[in-house]
CSV table of C-alpha atoms in Angstrom, one decimal:
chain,number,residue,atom,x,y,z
A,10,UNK,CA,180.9,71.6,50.1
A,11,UNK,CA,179.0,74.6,48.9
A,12,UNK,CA,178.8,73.1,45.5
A,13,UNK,CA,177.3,69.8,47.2
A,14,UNK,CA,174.8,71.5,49.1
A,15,UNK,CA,174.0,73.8,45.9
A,16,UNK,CA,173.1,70.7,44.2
A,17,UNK,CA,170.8,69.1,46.8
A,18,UNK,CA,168.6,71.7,46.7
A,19,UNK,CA,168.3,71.7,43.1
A,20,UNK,CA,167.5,68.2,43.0
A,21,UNK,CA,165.1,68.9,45.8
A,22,UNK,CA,163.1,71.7,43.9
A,23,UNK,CA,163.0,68.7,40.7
A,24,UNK,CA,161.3,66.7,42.7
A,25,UNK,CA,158.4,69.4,43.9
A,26,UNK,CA,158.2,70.3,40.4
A,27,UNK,CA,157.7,66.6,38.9
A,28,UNK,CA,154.8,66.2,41.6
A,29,UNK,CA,153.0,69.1,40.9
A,30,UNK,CA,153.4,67.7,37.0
A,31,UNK,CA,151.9,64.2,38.0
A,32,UNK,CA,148.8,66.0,40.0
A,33,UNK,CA,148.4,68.9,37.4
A,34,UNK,CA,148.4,65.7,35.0
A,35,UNK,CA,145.9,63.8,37.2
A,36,UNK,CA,143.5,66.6,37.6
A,37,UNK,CA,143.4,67.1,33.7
A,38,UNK,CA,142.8,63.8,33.1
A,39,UNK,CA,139.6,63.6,35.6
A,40,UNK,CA,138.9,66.8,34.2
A,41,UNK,CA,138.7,65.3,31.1
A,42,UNK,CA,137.3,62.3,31.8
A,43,UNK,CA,134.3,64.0,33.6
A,44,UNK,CA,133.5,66.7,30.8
A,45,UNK,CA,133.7,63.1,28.0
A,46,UNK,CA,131.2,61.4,30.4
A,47,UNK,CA,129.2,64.9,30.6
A,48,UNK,CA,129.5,64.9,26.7
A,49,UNK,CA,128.3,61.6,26.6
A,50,UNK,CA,125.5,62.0,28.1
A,51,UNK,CA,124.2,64.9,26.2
A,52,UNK,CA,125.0,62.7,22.8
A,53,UNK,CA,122.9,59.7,23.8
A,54,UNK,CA,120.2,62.0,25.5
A,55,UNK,CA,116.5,60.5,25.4
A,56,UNK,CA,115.4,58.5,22.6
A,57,UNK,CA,112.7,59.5,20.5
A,58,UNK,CA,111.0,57.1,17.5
A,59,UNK,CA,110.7,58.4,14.4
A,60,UNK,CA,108.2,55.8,12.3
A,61,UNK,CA,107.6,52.1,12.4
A,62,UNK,CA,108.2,50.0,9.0
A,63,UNK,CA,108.3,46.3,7.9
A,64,UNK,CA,112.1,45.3,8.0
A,65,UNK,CA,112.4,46.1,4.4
A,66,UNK,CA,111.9,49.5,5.0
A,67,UNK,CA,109.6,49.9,1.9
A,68,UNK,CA,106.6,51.4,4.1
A,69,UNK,CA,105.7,52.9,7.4
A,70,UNK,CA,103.2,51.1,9.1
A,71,UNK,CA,100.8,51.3,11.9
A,72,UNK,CA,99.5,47.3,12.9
A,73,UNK,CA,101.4,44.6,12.5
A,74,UNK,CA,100.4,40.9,13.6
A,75,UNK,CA,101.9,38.0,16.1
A,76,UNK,CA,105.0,37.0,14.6
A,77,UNK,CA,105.2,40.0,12.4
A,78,UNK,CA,109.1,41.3,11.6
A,79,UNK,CA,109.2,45.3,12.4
A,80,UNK,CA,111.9,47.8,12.5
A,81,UNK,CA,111.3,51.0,15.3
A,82,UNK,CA,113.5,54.1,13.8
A,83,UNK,CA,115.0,56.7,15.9
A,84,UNK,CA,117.7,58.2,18.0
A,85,UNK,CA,119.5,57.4,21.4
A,86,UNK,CA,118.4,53.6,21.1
A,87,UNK,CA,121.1,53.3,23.9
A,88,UNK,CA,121.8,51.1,27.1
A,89,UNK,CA,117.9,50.3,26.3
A,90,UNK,CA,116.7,48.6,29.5
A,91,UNK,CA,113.2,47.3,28.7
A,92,UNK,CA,111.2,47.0,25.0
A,93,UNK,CA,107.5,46.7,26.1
A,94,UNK,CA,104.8,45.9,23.3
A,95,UNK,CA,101.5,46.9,25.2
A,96,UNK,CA,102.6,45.5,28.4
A,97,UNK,CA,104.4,42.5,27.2
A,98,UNK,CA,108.2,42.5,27.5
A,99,UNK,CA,110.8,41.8,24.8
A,100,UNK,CA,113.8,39.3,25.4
A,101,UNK,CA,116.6,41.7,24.1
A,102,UNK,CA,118.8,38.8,23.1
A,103,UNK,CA,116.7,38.6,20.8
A,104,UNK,CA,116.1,41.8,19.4
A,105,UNK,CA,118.6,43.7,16.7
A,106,UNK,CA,119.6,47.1,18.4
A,107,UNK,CA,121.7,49.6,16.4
A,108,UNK,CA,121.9,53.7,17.6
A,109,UNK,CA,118.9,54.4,15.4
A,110,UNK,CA,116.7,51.2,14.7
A,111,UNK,CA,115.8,47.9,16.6
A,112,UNK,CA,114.6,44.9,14.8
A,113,UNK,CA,112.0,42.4,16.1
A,114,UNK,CA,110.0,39.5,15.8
A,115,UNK,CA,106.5,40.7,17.6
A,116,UNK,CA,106.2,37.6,20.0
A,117,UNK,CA,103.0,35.2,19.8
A,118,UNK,CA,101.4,36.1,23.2
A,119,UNK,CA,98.1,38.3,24.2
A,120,UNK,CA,98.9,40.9,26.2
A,121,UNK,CA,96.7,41.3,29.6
A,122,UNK,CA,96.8,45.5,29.1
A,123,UNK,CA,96.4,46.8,25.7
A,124,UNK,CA,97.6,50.5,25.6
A,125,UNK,CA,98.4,50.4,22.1
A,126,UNK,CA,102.0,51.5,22.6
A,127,UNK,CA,105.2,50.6,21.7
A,128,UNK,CA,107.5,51.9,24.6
A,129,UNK,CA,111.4,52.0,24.8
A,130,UNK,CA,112.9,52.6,28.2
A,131,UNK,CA,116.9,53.9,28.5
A,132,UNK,CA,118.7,55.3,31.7
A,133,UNK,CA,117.8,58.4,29.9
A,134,UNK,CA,114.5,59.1,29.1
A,135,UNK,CA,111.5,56.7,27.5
A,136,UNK,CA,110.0,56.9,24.1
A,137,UNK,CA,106.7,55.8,23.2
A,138,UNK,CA,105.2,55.3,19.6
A,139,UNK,CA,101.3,54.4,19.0
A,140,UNK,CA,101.0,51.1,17.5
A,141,UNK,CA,98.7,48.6,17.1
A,142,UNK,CA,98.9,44.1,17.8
A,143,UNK,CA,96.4,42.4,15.7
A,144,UNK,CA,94.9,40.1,17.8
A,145,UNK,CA,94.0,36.9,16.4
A,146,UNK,CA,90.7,35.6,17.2
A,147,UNK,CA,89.9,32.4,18.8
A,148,UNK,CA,88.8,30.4,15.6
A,149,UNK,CA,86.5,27.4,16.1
A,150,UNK,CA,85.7,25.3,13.6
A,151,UNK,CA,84.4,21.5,13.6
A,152,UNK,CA,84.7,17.9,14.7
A,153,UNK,CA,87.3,16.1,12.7
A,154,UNK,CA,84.6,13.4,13.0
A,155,UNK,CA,81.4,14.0,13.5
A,156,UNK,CA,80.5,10.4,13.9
A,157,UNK,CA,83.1,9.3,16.5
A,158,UNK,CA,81.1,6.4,18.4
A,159,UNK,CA,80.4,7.5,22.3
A,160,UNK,CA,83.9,6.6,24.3
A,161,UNK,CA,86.2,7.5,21.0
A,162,UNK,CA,88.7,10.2,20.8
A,163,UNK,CA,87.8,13.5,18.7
A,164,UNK,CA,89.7,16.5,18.0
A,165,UNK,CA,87.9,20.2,17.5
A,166,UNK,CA,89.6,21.9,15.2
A,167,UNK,CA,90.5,25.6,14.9
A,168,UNK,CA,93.0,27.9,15.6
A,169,UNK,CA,94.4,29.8,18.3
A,170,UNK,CA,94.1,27.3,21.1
A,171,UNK,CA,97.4,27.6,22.7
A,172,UNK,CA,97.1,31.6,22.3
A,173,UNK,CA,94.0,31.8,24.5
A,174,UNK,CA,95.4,29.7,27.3
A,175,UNK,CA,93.4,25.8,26.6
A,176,UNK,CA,95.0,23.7,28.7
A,177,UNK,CA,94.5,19.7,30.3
A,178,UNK,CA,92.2,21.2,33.1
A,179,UNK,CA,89.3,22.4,31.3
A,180,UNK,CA,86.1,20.6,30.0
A,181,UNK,CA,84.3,20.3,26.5
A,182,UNK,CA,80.2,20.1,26.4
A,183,UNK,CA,78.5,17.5,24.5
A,184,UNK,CA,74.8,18.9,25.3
A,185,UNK,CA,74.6,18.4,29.3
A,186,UNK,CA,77.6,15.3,29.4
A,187,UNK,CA,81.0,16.9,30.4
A,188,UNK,CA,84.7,15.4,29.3
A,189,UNK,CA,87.6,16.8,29.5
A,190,UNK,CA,90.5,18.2,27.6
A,191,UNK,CA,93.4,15.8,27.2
A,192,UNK,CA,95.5,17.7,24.5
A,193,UNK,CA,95.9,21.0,23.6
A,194,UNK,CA,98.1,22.1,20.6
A,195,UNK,CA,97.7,25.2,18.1
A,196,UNK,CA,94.6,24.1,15.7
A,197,UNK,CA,93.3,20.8,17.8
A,198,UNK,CA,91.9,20.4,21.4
A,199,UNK,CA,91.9,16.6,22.0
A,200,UNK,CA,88.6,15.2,24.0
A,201,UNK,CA,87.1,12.2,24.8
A,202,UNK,CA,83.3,11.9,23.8
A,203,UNK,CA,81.4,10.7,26.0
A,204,UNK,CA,79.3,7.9,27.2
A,205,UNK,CA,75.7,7.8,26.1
A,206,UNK,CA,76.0,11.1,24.3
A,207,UNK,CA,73.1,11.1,22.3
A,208,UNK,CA,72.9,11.6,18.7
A,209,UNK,CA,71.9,15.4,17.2
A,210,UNK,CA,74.4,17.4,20.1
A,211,UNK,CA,75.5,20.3,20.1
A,212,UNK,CA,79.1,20.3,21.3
A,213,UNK,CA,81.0,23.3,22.8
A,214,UNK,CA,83.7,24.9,24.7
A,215,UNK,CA,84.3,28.1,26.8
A,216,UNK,CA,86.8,30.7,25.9
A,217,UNK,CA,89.3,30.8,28.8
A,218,UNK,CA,89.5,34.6,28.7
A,219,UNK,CA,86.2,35.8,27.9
A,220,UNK,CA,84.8,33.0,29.6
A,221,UNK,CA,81.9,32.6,26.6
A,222,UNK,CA,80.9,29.6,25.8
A,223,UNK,CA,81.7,28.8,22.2
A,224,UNK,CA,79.6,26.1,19.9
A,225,UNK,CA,81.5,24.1,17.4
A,226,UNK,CA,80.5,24.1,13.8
A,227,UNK,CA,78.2,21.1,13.2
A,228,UNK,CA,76.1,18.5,15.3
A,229,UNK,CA,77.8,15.3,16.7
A,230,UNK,CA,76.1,12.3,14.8
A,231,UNK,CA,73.8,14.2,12.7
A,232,UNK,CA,71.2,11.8,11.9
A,233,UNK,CA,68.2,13.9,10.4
A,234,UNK,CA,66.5,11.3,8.7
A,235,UNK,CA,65.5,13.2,5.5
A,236,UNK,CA,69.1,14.8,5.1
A,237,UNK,CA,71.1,11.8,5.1
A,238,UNK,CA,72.2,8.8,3.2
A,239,UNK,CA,74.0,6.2,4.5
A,240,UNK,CA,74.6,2.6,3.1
A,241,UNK,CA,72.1,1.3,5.7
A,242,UNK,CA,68.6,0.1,3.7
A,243,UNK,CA,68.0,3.7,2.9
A,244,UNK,CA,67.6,4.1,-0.6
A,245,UNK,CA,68.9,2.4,-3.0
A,246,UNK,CA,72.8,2.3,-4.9
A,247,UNK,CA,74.8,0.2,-7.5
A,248,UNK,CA,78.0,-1.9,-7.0
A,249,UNK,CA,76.6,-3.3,-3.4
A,250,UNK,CA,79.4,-5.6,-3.7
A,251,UNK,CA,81.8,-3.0,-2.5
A,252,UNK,CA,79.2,-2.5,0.9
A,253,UNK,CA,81.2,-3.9,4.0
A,254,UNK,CA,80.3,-3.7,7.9
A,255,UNK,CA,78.9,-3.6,10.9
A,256,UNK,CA,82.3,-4.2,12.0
A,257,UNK,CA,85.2,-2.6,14.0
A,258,UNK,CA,85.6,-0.3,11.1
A,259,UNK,CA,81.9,0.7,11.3
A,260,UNK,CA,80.7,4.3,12.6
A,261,UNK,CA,77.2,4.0,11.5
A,262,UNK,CA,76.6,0.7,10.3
A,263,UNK,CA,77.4,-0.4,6.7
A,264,UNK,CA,80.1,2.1,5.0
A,265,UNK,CA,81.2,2.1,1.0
A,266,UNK,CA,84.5,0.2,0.7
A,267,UNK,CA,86.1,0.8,-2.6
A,268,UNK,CA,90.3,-1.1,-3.0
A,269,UNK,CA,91.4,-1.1,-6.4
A,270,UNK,CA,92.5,1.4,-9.4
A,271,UNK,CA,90.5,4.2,-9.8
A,272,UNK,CA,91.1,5.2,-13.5
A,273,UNK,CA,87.4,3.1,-15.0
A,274,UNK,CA,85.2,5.6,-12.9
A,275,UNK,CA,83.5,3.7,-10.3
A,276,UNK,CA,80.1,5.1,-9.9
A,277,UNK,CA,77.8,5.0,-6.6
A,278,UNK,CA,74.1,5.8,-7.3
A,279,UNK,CA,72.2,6.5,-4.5
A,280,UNK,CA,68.4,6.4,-5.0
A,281,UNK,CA,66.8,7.4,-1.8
A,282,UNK,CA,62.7,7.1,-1.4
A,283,UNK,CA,63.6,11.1,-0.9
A,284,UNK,CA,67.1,12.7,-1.2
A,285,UNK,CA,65.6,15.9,-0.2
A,286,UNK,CA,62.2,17.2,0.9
A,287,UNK,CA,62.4,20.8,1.0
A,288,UNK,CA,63.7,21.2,-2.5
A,289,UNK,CA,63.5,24.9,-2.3
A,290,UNK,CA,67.3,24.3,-0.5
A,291,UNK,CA,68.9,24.8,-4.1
A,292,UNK,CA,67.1,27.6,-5.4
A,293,UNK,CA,70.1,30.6,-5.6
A,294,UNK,CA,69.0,32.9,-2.2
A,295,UNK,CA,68.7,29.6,-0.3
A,296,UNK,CA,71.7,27.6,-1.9
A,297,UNK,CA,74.5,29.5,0.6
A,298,UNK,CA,73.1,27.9,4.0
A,299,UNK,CA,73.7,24.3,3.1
A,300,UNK,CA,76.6,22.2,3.0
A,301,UNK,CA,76.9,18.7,1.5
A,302,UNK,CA,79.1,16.7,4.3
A,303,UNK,CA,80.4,13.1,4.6
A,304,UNK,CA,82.8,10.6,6.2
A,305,UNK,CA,86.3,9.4,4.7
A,306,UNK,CA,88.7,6.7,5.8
A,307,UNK,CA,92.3,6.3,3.4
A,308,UNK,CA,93.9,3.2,4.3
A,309,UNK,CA,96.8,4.7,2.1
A,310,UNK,CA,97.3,8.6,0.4
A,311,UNK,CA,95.9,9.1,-2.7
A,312,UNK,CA,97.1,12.3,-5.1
A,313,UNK,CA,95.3,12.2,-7.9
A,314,UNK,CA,91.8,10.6,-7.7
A,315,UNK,CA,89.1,13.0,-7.2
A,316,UNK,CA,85.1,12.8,-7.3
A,317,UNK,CA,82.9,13.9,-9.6
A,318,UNK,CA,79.5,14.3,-7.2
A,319,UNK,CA,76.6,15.3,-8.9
A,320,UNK,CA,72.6,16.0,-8.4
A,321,UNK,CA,70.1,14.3,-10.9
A,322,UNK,CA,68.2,17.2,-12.4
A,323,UNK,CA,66.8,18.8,-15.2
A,324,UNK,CA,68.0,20.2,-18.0
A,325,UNK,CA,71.0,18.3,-16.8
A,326,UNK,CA,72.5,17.0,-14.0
A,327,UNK,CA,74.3,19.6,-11.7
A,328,UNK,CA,78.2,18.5,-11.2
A,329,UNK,CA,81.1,19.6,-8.8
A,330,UNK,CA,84.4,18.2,-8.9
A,331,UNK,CA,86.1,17.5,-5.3
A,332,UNK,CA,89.8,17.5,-5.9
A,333,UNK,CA,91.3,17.3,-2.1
A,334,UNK,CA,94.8,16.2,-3.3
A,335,UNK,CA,97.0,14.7,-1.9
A,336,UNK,CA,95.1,13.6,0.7
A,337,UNK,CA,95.7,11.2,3.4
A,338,UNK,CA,93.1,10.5,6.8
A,339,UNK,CA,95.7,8.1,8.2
A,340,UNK,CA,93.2,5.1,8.3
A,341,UNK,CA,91.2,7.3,10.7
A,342,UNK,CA,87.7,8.4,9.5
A,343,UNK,CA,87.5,12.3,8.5
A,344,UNK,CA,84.1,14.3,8.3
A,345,UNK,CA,84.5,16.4,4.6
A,346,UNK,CA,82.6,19.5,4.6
A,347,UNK,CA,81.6,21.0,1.1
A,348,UNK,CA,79.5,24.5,0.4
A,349,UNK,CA,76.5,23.3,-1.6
A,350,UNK,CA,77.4,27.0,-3.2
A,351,UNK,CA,80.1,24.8,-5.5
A,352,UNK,CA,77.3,23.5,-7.4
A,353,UNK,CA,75.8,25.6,-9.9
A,354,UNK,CA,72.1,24.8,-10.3
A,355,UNK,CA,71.4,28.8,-11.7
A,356,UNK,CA,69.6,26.7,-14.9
A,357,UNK,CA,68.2,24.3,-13.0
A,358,UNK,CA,64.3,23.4,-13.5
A,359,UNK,CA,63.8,20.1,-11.4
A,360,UNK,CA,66.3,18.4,-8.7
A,361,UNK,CA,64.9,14.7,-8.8
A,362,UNK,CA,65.8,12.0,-6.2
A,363,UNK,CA,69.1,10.6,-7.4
A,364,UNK,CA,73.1,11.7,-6.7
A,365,UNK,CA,76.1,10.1,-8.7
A,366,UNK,CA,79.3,10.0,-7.3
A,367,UNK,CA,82.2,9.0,-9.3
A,368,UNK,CA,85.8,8.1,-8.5
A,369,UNK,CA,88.3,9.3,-11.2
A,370,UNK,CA,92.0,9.8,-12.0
A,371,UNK,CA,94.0,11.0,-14.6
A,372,UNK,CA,96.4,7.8,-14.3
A,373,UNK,CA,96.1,4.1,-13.0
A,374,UNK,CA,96.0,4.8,-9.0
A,375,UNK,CA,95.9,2.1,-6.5
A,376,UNK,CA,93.5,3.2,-4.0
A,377,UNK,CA,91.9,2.2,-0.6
A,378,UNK,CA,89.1,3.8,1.0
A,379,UNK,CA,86.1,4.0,2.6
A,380,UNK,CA,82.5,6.5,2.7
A,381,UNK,CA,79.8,6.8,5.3
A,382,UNK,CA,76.8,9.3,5.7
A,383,UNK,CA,76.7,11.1,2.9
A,384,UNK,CA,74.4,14.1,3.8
A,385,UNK,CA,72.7,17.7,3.4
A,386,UNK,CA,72.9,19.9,6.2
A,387,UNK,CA,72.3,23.5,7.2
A,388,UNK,CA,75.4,25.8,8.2
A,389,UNK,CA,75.4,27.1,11.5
């Protein structure tokens, strides 16, 4: 019986001893556990940014633009909450984020604050780094016709549209007449012109932000008698035969039709009682302000014809070679804009009152087209 009762208490003290194992073990463990976390913490710390650099890596920069790929380097890019370029916020799906660099696309928006900053924010700390958004500017630049008959569609064209908030509810002036927007995409705002809009207007729109009005490049319809030469009794020009209109093709009355190969060099000659009157247009501090400008209708693409347009003058005539190809208006009539800079006329003595325009190709080329209104305008 001794013996028995000897060996209970020996099992009894085992038992107090493997308890105070299991807590002494427990403790250590949460010990252990809390000086990791602590350690933790000081590893990841607050981030800092080093330097900014394309996503090659081959230079540190300062600005980027929308759309732009950049790489932030640094420390402690952890648990990162919030990426804020000025006060716009990043999607962090789809930013790259290592411990020391995050990868981006800068997104295509305008921020409402500018600060200049890009800012990281962590449970830790936040690092900011200076750093400057291009911003695009709204770009405005014509009518894609200018002649669009009164209760046709016309698109401006530009840039930046979408980026400075166009939308469906705003209005486009044509001189005092109102329409508006139906369509807005990246380059084009989509209008209506109006009813009775007279010719010689000046059309415009007002940037949503700024709220400024801004006047597109050119005049709707601009009919100044002594800059323009259409296929209307004004003047007069070889192969008639290929005249065609009024009709539901028409913007202005008659328009050149030409359908056929264009590898013989089809000539139009106009002759008009005056191509220009103030002649003093081509002399070389004058030449920069003036633009030659004309309407284009393909019925199908064409990739290598080209024009040869050139002045009558003296010592000889003055030449520039319009090469738009491939080109293709989609059987919808186009306004072409050319710098009257592209023609050369530095040893030039006399401009007289004739223009040649010839159609050429390097190879037989089955073509269909049509021009209106050819003309000499100021730039704006």
């Amino acid at each position: 019986m001794p013996i028995k009762n000897s060996l209970k208490i020996q099992v009894g003290n085992n038992s107090d001893i493997m308890k105070k194992i299991i807590y002494l073990f427990i403790f250590i463990s949460l010990l252990l556990i809390n000086i990791s976390c602590q350690e933790k913490t000081e590893e990841y710390g607050q981030p800092s940014i080093f330097e900014v650099t394309t996503t090659t890596k081959s230079e540190a920069i300062t600005t980027a633009a929308l759309n732009d790929w950049i790489t932030v380097s640094g420390t402690n890019f952890y648990d990162i909450e919030q990426i804020l370029l000025n006060d716009i916020s990043l999607k962090l799906n789809d930013v790259y984020i290592s411990q020391n660099e995050i990868t981006f696309q800068i997104p295509r928006k305008l921020p409402e604050d500018v600060n200049n900053l890009i800012t990281i924010i962590t449970p830790q700390g936040n690092a900011s780094q200076h750093f400057v958004i291009k911003t695009p500017e709204l770009l405005v630049k014509g009518l894609s016709n200018e002649f669009t008959l009164p209760g046709d569609s016309v698109i401006i064209l530009g840039d930046n549209f979408d980026l400075y908030k166009f939308d469906t509810t705003m209005t486009v002036n044509f001189g005092e007449l109102e329409s508006l927007i139906y369509k807005v995409e990246k380059e084009k705002l989509y209008v209506k012109v109006p009813d009775k809009t007279p010719d010689e207007t000046v059309v415009s729109i007002t940037n949503p932000l700024s709220k400024e009005k801004v006047k597109v490049l050119g005049l709707y319809r601009d009919t100044r008698s002594y800059q323009i030469m259409t296929f209307d009794n004004k003047g007069f020009w070889t192969n008639t035969n290929l005249t065609a209109g009024p009709d539901s093709l028409s913007i202005n009355g008659k328009y050149f039709h030409f359908k056929g190969k264009t590898t013989f060099n089809y000539m139009i000659h106009f002759t008009p009682n005056e191509l220009i009157k103030d002649k003093s247009i081509f002399n070389s501090q004058n030449i920069t302000k003036y633009q030659l400008k004309f309407e284009i209708l393909t019925f199908q693409p064409y990739g290598k014809t080209f024009f040869s347009i050139s002045f009558a003058a003296s010592p000889a005539n003055v030449v520039y070679l319009w090469k738009p190809a491939p080109f293709d208006t989609q059987k919808e009539w186009k306004t072409v804009t050319i710098d009257l800079d592209n023609w050369d006329f530095s040893s030039t003595t006399t401009i007289n009152n004739n223009m040649y325009i010839n159609l050429q190709s390097t190879t037989a080329e089955d073509q269909d087209f049509c021009l209106d209104n050819f003309r000499i305008v100021p730039k704006d």
